[in-house]
Short mmCIF file of C-alpha atoms and ligand atoms in Angstrom, two decimals:
data_model
loop_
_atom_site.label_atom_id
_atom_site.label_comp_id
_atom_site.label_asym_id
_atom_site.label_seq_id
_atom_site.Cartn_x
_atom_site.Cartn_y
_atom_site.Cartn_z
CA MET A 1 0.07 0.24 -0.15
CA ASP A 2 1.03 3.22 -0.77
CA TYR A 3 1.19 6.06 1.77
CA TYR A 4 3.17 8.33 -0.59
CA SER A 5 2.16 9.87 -3.47
CA SER A 6 4.09 7.30 -5.60
CA TYR A 7 6.49 9.46 -6.96
CA ILE A 8 8.31 9.70 -3.52
CA THR A 9 7.38 5.22 -3.57
CA LYS A 10 9.31 5.64 -6.71
CA LEU A 11 12.53 7.78 -5.49
CA ILE A 12 12.89 5.71 -2.53
CA GLU A 13 12.82 2.68 -4.41
CA GLU A 14 16.00 3.92 -6.63
CA PHE A 15 17.54 4.97 -3.38
CA SER A 16 16.93 1.85 -1.88
CA HIS A 17 19.52 0.78 -4.80
CA LEU A 18 22.08 2.36 -4.03
CA PRO A 19 24.52 0.19 -1.73
CA GLY A 20 24.81 0.54 2.05
CA ILE A 21 21.38 2.51 2.21
CA GLY A 22 18.15 0.45 3.93
CA SER A 23 14.81 1.39 3.29
CA LYS A 24 14.92 4.04 6.89
CA ASN A 25 17.70 5.61 4.53
CA ALA A 26 16.18 5.56 1.09
CA GLN A 27 13.20 7.76 3.20
CA ARG A 28 15.23 9.76 4.66
CA LEU A 29 17.63 10.38 0.73
CA ALA A 30 13.94 11.30 -0.15
CA PHE A 31 12.38 13.46 1.47
CA HIS A 32 15.41 15.85 1.95
CA ILE A 33 15.59 16.03 -2.00
CA LEU A 34 11.67 16.92 -1.53
CA ASN A 35 12.66 19.55 0.65
CA MET A 36 16.05 21.06 -1.57
CA PRO A 37 15.46 24.41 -3.66
CA GLU A 38 14.43 22.93 -7.05
CA ASP A 39 17.58 24.47 -8.31
CA GLN A 40 19.74 22.49 -5.93
CA VAL A 41 17.96 18.66 -6.92
CA LYS A 42 17.89 20.05 -11.06
CA HIS A 43 22.42 20.66 -10.97
CA PHE A 44 22.07 17.47 -8.39
CA ALA A 45 21.14 15.76 -10.83
CA LYS A 46 22.18 17.01 -13.64
CA ALA A 47 25.92 15.22 -11.92
CA ILE A 48 24.64 12.51 -11.85
CA VAL A 49 23.43 12.63 -16.14
CA ASP A 50 26.35 14.16 -16.51
CA ALA A 51 28.65 11.90 -14.62
CA LYS A 52 26.88 8.71 -16.12
CA GLU A 53 27.57 10.22 -20.13
CA ASN A 54 31.10 11.49 -20.51
CA VAL A 55 32.87 9.63 -17.82
CA HIS A 56 34.35 6.27 -19.38
CA TYR A 57 37.45 3.79 -18.70
CA CYS A 58 40.23 5.01 -19.56
CA SER A 59 41.84 2.86 -23.37
CA CYS A 60 45.09 2.38 -21.66
CA CYS A 61 44.53 1.60 -18.25
CA CYS A 62 41.23 0.89 -17.18
CA THR A 63 40.47 3.85 -15.14
CA LEU A 64 37.84 6.22 -14.72
CA THR A 65 38.23 9.26 -17.46
CA ASP A 66 36.33 12.08 -19.08
CA LYS A 67 39.58 11.75 -22.04
CA ASP A 68 40.38 8.90 -24.68
CA ILE A 69 43.48 8.48 -22.56
CA CYS A 70 43.75 9.62 -18.98
CA PRO A 71 45.75 11.97 -17.69
CA ILE A 72 48.68 9.67 -15.74
CA CYS A 73 49.02 7.75 -19.25
CA SER A 74 49.57 10.53 -20.84
CA SER A 75 51.81 12.27 -18.73
CA GLU A 76 55.54 11.67 -19.92
CA LYS A 77 56.58 12.58 -15.82
CA ARG A 78 55.65 9.17 -15.73
CA ASP A 79 57.65 5.88 -15.62
CA HIS A 80 55.80 3.75 -18.10
CA SER A 81 58.00 1.05 -17.28
CA VAL A 82 56.38 0.25 -13.87
CA ILE A 83 52.70 -0.77 -14.35
CA MET A 84 51.01 -0.48 -10.56
CA VAL A 85 47.64 -3.20 -10.89
CA VAL A 86 45.27 -2.12 -8.16
CA GLU A 87 41.42 -3.54 -8.18
CA THR A 88 39.62 0.56 -8.30
CA SER A 89 39.91 3.75 -9.69
CA ARG A 90 39.37 4.50 -5.42
CA ASP A 91 42.98 2.94 -4.92
CA LEU A 92 44.41 4.32 -7.45
CA ALA A 93 43.25 7.49 -5.67
CA ALA A 94 44.49 6.34 -2.82
CA TYR A 95 48.61 5.87 -4.23
CA GLU A 96 48.35 9.47 -6.09
CA ARG A 97 47.57 10.36 -2.38
CA THR A 98 51.02 9.76 -1.80
CA ASN A 99 52.39 12.14 -4.37
CA GLN A 100 55.32 9.78 -3.92
CA TYR A 101 54.72 6.79 -7.07
CA ASP A 102 55.03 8.00 -9.95
CA GLY A 103 54.66 4.73 -12.73
CA VAL A 104 51.40 3.81 -14.35
CA TYR A 105 47.84 2.08 -13.38
CA HIS A 106 46.15 -0.26 -14.48
CA VAL A 107 42.62 -0.72 -13.10
CA LEU A 108 41.06 -4.17 -12.98
CA GLN A 109 37.52 -2.67 -11.51
CA GLY A 110 37.19 -5.64 -9.70
CA CYS A 111 38.60 -8.98 -8.55
CA ILE A 112 37.86 -11.99 -9.02
CA ASP A 113 35.23 -13.08 -6.96
CA PRO A 114 33.62 -16.77 -7.85
CA MET A 115 31.45 -16.22 -4.43
CA LYS A 116 30.48 -13.62 -6.74
CA GLY A 117 30.03 -14.84 -9.87
CA ILE A 118 33.86 -12.33 -10.86
CA GLY A 119 35.19 -14.67 -12.70
CA ALA A 120 39.28 -13.59 -15.09
CA ALA A 121 36.68 -12.52 -18.14
CA ASP A 122 35.09 -10.18 -15.94
CA ILE A 123 37.34 -8.33 -14.56
CA ARG A 124 40.33 -5.67 -16.82
CA LEU A 125 42.83 -8.59 -17.55
CA LYS A 126 43.00 -8.55 -21.19
CA GLU A 127 43.69 -5.37 -21.56
CA LEU A 128 46.46 -5.80 -18.82
CA ILE A 129 48.09 -8.58 -21.66
CA LYS A 130 47.86 -6.28 -24.10
CA ARG A 131 49.70 -3.48 -22.79
CA LEU A 132 52.60 -6.25 -21.99
CA GLU A 133 53.13 -7.04 -25.46
CA ASP A 134 55.17 -3.64 -24.81
CA ASP A 135 58.40 -4.99 -23.64
CA SER A 136 59.77 -1.27 -22.57
CA VAL A 137 57.43 -2.99 -19.18
CA LYS A 138 60.25 -4.60 -17.04
CA GLU A 139 57.57 -3.77 -13.64
CA VAL A 140 54.01 -4.97 -12.50
CA ILE A 141 53.00 -4.63 -9.33
CA VAL A 142 49.77 -6.10 -7.54
CA ALA A 143 48.50 -3.90 -5.65
CA THR A 144 44.88 -6.18 -5.39
CA ASN A 145 43.52 -5.66 -2.32
CA LEU A 146 45.12 -7.96 1.03
CA GLY A 147 42.43 -10.80 1.55
CA VAL A 148 41.30 -13.54 -0.14
CA GLU A 149 39.62 -12.75 -2.87
CA GLY A 150 43.20 -9.79 -4.15
CA ASP A 151 45.69 -12.78 -3.76
CA ALA A 152 43.93 -15.02 -5.96
CA THR A 153 43.73 -12.11 -7.64
CA ALA A 154 47.14 -11.47 -7.25
CA LEU A 155 48.22 -15.17 -7.56
CA TYR A 156 46.05 -14.87 -11.03
CA ILE A 157 47.72 -12.18 -12.78
CA ARG A 158 51.23 -14.13 -11.20
CA ASN A 159 50.72 -17.41 -13.45
CA LEU A 160 49.93 -14.80 -15.95
CA ILE A 161 52.85 -12.66 -16.43
CA LYS A 162 55.15 -14.25 -14.47
CA PRO A 163 55.61 -16.74 -17.80
CA LEU A 164 56.14 -13.37 -20.06
CA GLY A 165 59.06 -12.55 -18.54
CA ILE A 166 58.73 -9.79 -15.98
CA LYS A 167 59.05 -8.62 -13.29
CA VAL A 168 55.85 -9.46 -10.83
CA THR A 169 55.80 -8.54 -7.46
CA ARG A 170 53.15 -8.43 -4.46
CA ILE A 171 52.58 -5.20 -2.30
CA ALA A 172 54.30 -6.04 1.45
CA SER A 173 51.54 -6.65 3.95
CA GLY A 174 51.94 -3.63 5.96
CA VAL A 175 48.46 -3.68 4.70
CA PRO A 176 45.63 -5.00 7.55
CA VAL A 177 44.38 -7.91 5.63
CA GLY A 178 40.80 -8.43 3.75
CA GLY A 179 41.96 -3.72 4.19
CA ASP A 180 40.38 -1.62 1.33
CA LEU A 181 43.67 0.34 0.20
CA GLU A 182 41.34 3.87 -0.07
CA CYS A 183 40.87 3.62 3.92
CA ILE A 184 44.69 2.78 4.34
CA ASP A 185 47.01 6.26 5.95
CA GLU A 186 49.59 7.13 3.00
CA VAL A 187 52.74 6.45 5.45
CA THR A 188 51.13 2.78 5.41
CA LEU A 189 50.49 2.76 1.48
CA LEU A 190 53.40 4.15 1.04
CA ARG A 191 55.21 1.13 3.37
CA ALA A 192 53.73 -1.42 1.69
CA LEU A 193 54.71 -0.37 -1.79
CA LYS A 194 58.21 -0.10 -0.78
CA GLY A 195 58.72 -3.47 1.31
CA ARG A 196 57.05 -5.51 -1.91
CA ILE A 197 58.15 -8.72 -3.00
CA GLU A 198 58.91 -9.90 -5.48
CA GLN A 199 56.54 -13.42 -6.88
ZN1 ZN B 201 44.94 5.51 -17.76
#
């Protein structure tokens, strides 16, 4: 039974599809929107649509960008012989905030997770292997999260890359097991990077 206008019910339903938003929070957000000035609501809706329409994957590293090739991939100041493999663009941002890494990235947009039905073909591995055909790549640093799925993904990548004769390293365990890279402080991230171990 509809307690509210069907427009409100629809809005609540849309919010409830977002991660971490339960039905109470969905209601709270929907009513917040209705109480906002109309201008602000229009800006908000436009920001969502604009982001979706303009942001896509970098054709080189698969991070989210509004360019064909992202600013990191197109920068001559970066060391293109070292590729750090991360799960998400948020992990990339975490390493960028340290200001100490001058290589480039490859963003898998996920990790292998059989429980969720995500296999090797579902993440951006093909694109990574394609990049390695360029023999200027000297090292691949695997910086997937340190947890069951991240480790399994790292092992898979190691087995894929090792036969190509390219050095494969894994970030050290300075990062708490199961921790999301984006939530970890910069000092710990750097320690994990500097202490990386050849696989
Ligand atoms: Zn890129």
